[in-house]
Tab-separated table of C-alpha atoms in Angstrom:
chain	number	residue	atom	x	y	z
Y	1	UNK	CA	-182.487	58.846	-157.499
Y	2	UNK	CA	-183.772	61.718	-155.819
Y	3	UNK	CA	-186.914	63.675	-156.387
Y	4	UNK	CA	-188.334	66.722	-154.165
Y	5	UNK	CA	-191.785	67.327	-153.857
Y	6	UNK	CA	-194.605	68.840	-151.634
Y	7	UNK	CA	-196.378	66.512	-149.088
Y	8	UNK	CA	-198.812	68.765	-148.135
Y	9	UNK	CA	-199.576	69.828	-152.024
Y	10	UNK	CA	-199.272	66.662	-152.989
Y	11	UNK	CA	-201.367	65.481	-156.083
Y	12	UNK	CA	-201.731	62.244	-158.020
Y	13	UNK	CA	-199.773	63.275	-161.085
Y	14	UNK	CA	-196.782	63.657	-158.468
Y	15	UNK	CA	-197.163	60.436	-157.056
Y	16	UNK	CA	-197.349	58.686	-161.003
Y	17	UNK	CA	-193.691	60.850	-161.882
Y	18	UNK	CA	-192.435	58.966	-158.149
Y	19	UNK	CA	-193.751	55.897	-158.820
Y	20	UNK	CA	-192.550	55.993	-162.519
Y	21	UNK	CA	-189.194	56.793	-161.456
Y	22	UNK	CA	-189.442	53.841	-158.860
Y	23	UNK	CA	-189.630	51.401	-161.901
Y	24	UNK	CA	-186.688	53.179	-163.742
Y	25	UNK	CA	-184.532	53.433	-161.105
Y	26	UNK	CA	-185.458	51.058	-158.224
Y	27	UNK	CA	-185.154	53.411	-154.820
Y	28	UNK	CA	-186.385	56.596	-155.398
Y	29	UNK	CA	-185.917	59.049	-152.271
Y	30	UNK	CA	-188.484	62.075	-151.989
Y	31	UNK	CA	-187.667	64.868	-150.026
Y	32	UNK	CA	-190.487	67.929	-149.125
Y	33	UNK	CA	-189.124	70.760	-148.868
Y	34	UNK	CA	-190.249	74.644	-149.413
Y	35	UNK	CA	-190.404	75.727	-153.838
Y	36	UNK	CA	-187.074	78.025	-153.862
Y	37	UNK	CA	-185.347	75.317	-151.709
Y	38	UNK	CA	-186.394	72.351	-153.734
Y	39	UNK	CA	-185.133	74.250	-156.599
Y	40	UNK	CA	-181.967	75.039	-155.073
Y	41	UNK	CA	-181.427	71.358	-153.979
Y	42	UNK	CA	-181.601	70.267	-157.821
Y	43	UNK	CA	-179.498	73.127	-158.538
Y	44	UNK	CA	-176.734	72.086	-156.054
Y	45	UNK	CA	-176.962	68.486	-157.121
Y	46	UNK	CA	-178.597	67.107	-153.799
Y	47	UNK	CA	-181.828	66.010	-155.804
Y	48	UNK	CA	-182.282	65.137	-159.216
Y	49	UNK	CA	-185.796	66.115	-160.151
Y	50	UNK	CA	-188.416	68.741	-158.567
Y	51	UNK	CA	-192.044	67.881	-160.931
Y	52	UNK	CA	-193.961	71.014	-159.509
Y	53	UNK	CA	-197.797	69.261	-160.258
Y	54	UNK	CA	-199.815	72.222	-158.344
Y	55	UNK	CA	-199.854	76.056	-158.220
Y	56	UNK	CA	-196.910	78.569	-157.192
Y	57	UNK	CA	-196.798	82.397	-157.680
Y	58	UNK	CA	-193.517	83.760	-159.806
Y	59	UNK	CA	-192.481	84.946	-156.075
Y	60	UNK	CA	-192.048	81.469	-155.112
Y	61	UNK	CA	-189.995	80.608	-157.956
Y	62	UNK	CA	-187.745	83.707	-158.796
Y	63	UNK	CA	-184.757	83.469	-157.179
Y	64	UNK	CA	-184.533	79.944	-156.850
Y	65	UNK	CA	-184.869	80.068	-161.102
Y	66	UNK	CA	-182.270	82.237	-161.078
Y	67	UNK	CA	-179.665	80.105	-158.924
Y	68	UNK	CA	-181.222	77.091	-160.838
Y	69	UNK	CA	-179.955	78.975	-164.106
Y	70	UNK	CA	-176.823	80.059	-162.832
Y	71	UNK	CA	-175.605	76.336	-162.001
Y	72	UNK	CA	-176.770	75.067	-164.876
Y	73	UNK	CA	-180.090	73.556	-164.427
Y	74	UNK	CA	-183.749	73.872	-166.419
Y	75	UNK	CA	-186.432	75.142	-164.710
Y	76	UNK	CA	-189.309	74.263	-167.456
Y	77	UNK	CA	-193.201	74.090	-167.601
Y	78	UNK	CA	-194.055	70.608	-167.124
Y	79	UNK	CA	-195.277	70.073	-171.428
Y	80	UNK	CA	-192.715	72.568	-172.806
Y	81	UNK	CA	-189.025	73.406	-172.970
Y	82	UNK	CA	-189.822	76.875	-172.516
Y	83	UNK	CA	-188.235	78.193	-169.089
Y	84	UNK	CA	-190.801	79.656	-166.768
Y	85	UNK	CA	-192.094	83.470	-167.835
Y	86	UNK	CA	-192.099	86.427	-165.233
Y	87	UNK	CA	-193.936	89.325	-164.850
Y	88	UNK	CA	-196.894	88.195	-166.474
Y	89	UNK	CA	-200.267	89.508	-166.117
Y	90	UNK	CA	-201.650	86.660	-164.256
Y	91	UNK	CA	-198.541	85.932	-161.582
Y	92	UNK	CA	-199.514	81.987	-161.546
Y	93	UNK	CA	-196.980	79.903	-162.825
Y	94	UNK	CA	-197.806	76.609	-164.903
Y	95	UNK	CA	-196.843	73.053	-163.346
Y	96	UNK	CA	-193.389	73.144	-164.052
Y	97	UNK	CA	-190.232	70.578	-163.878
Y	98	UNK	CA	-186.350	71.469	-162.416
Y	99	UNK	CA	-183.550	68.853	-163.465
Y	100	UNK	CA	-180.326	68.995	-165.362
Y	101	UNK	CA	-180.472	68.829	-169.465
């Protein structure tokens, strides 16, 4: 099982989801990697969860949403099935969560 993450924005509630994952499916590899990337890399089937615990602008997200959406992946907030919302007032996305349905 492999989840990508952010070392250097690293927070506690990411470390619970890897350590959770650790106990459902023994090994759990974490790659860090750049937001659109990390999306991309679920998208392309190279990781199987990116839990996005800390802040991003919509211009880190966009386009990899969009290829996340094309392939067939979710690109959630983190306590909703709603995808994430552009164009907002406030560009600041929520904590959000890309993986396959």
């Amino acid at each position: 099982f492999t989840i990508v993450g952010s070392r250097s924005h690293g927070t506690p509630e990411l470390d619970r989801i890897v350590e959770e994952n650790k106990q459902i499916h023994g090994t759990v590899n974490f790659i860090s990697a750049g937001s659109s990337l990390k999306i991309c890399m679920v998208a392309e089937g190279r990781a199987d969860l990116y839990p996005r615990t800390g802040p991003t602008m919509e211009w880190d997200t966009g386009a990899g949403q969009a290829i996340a959406r094309a392939a067939g992946a979710e690109v959630v907030a983190f306590h909703s099935p709603s995808p994430l919302q552009y164009n907002k007032k406030n560009l600041l996305n929520p904590w959000f969560t890309v993986r396959w349905p």
